[in-house]
Tab-separated table of C-alpha atoms in Angstrom:
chain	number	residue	atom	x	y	z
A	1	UNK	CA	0.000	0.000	0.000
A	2	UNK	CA	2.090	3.394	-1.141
A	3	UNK	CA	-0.063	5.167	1.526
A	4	UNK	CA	1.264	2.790	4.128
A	5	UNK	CA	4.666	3.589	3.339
A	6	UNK	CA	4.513	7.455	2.057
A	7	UNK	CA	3.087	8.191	5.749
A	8	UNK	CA	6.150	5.871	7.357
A	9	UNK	CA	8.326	8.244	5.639
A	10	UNK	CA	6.704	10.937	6.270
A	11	UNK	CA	6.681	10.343	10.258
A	12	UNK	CA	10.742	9.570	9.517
A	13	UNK	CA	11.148	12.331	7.602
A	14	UNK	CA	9.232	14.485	10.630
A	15	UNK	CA	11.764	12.990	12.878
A	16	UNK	CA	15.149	14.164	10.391
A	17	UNK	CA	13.698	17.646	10.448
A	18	UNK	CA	11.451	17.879	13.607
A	19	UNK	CA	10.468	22.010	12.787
A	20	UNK	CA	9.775	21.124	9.367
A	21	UNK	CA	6.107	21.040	7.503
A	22	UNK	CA	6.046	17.662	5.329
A	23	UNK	CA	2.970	17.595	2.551
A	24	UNK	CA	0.630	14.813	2.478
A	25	UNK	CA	2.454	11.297	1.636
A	26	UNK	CA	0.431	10.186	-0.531
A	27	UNK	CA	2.687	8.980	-3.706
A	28	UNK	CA	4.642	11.915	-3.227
A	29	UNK	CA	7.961	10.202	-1.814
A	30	UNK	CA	10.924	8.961	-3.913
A	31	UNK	CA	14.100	7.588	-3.174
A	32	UNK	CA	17.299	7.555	-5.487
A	33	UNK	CA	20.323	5.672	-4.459
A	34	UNK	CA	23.726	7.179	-4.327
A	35	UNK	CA	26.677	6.254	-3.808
A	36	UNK	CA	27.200	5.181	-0.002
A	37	UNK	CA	23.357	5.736	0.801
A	38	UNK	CA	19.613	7.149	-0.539
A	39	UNK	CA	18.509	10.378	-1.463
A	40	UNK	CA	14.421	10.574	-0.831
A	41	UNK	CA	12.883	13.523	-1.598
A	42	UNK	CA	8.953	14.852	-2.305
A	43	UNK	CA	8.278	15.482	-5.911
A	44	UNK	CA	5.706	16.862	-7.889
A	45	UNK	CA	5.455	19.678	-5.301
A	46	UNK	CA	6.044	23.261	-5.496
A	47	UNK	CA	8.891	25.025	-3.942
A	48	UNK	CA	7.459	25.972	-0.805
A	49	UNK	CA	7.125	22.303	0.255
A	50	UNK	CA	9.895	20.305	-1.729
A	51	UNK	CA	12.069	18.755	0.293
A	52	UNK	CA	15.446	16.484	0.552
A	53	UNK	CA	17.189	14.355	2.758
A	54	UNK	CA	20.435	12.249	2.326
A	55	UNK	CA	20.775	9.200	4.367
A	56	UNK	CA	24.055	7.523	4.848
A	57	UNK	CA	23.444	3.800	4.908
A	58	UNK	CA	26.722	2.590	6.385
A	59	UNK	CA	26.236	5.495	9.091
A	60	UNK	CA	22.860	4.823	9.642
A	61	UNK	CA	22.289	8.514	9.540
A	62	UNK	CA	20.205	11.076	7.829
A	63	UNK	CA	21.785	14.391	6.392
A	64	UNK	CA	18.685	17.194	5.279
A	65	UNK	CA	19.477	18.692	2.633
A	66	UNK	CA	18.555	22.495	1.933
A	67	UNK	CA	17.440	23.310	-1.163
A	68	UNK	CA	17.576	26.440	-3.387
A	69	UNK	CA	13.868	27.755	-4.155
A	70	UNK	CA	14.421	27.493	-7.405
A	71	UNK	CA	13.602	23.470	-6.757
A	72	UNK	CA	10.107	22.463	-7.560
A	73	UNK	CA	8.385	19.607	-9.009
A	74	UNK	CA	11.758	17.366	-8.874
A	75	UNK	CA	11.871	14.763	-11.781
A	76	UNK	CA	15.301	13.412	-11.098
A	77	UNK	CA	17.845	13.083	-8.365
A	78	UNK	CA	21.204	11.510	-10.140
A	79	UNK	CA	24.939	11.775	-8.184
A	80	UNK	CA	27.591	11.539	-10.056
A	81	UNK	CA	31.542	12.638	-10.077
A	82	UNK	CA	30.471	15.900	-10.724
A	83	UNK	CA	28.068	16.166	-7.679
A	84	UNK	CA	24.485	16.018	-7.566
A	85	UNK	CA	21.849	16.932	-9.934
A	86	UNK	CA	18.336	17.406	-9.712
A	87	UNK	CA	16.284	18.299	-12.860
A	88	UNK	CA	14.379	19.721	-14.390
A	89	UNK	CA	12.355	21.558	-12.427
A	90	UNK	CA	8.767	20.987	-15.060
A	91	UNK	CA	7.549	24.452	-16.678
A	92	UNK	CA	5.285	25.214	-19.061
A	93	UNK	CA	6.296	29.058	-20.182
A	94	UNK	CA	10.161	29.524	-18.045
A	95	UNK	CA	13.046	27.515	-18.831
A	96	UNK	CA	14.081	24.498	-17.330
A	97	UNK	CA	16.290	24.477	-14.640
A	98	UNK	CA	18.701	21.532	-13.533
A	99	UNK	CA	20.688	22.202	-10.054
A	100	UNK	CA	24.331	20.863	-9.388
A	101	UNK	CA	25.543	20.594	-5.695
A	102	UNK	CA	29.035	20.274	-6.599
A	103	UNK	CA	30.375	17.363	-4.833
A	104	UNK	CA	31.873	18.802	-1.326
A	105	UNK	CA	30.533	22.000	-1.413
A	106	UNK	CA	27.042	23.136	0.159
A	107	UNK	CA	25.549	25.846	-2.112
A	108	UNK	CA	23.940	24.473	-5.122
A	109	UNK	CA	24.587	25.953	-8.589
A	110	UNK	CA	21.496	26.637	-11.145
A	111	UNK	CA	21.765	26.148	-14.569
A	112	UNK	CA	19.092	26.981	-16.709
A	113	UNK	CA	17.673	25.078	-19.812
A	114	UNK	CA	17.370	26.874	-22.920
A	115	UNK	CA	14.284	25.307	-23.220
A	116	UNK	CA	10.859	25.161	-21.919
A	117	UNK	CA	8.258	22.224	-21.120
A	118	UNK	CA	11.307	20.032	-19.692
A	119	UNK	CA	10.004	16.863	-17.923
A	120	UNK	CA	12.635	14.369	-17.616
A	121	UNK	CA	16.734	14.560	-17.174
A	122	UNK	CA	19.110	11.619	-18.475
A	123	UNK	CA	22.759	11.286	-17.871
A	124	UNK	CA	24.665	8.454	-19.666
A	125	UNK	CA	27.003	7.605	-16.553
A	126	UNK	CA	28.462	8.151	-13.169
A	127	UNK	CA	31.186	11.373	-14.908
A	128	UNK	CA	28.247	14.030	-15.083
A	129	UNK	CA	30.038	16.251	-17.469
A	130	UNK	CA	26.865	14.817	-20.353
A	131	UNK	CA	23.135	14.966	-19.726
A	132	UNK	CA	20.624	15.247	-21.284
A	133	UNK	CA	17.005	16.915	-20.640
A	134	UNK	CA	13.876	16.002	-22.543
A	135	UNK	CA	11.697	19.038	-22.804
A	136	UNK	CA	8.249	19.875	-24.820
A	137	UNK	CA	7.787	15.771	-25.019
A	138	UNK	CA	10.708	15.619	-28.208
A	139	UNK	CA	12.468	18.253	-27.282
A	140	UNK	CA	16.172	16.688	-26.314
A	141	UNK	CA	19.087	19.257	-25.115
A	142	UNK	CA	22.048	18.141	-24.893
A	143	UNK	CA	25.428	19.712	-22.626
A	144	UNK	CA	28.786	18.006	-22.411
A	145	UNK	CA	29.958	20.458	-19.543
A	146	UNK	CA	27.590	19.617	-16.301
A	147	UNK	CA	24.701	21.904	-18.063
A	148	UNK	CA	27.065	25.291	-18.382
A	149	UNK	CA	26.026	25.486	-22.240
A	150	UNK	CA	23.540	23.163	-24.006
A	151	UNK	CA	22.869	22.259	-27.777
A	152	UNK	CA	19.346	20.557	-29.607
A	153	UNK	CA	20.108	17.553	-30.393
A	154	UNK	CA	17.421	15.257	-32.453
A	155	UNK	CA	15.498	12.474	-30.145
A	156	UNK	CA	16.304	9.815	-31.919
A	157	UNK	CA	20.253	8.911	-31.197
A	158	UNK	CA	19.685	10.847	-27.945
A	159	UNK	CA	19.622	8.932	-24.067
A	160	UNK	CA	15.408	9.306	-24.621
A	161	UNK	CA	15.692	7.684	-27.691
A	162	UNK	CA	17.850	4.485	-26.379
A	163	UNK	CA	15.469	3.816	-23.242
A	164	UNK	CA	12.212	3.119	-25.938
């Protein structure tokens, strides 16, 4: 039962951050793995009530992590070499935006998306220089530099492409 377990984590993620609101857990949960541990996070929620926490599984211990407002509606937590990105935040109108926490820093970098409509973010291994964003449903932009500069690149040969 998802309920069962989005208001589990919902009580655990009450008990991480004790003075924080947490929205209602139904199917709003998700939980990426990193490297030594899980990122689980709220999606599909606007900024005001997205939220993140790290926990280290070999420490047994969860980490919050704040999060720029610019976060909303997260499609995609992915670590990599570079650090870790979450994008894109889903528009309709404004750009996508992916955000990079650079790995062993604490303040999260924005880049934006030269693009609007974005809905999903692919990266083609663990180096995070390449992603990939898919945006207006076959719309694919494509950066080799962690999202710094990005370039259209036709869906079929892109990441999108390869996963149908």
């Amino acid at each position: 039962r998802p309920s069962q377990y989005g208001a589990r984590i919902s009580r655990l993620m009450c008990s991480v951050e004790p003075n924080t609101t947490w929205p209602d857990p139904k199917n709003r949960f998700a939980m990426q793995a990193g490297r030594s541990g899980y990122y689980i996070y709220v999606r599909n929620m606007g900024a005001d009530v997205t939220r993140m926490v790290y926990f280290d599984a070999a420490k047994r211990e969860f980490t919050p992590m704040p999060l720029p407002g610019t976060v909303e509606y997260i499609s995609a937590v992915r670590e990599t070499d570079e650090g870790v990105f979450i994008g894109p935040s889903h528009t309709l109108i404004a750009h996508g935006k992916v955000h990079l926490l650079p790995r062993g820093d604490k303040t999260w970098t924005v880049r934006d998306v030269p693009q609007a409509a974005c809905t999903d973010m692919a990266l083609p291994d663990n180096q995070g220089r390449r992603l990939e964003v898919l945006c207006a449903a076959t719309v694919v932009m494509r950066s080799e530099d962690s999202g710094m500069t990005w370039t259209r690149v036709p869906y079929a040969g892109s990441l999108f492409w390869a996963k149908n």
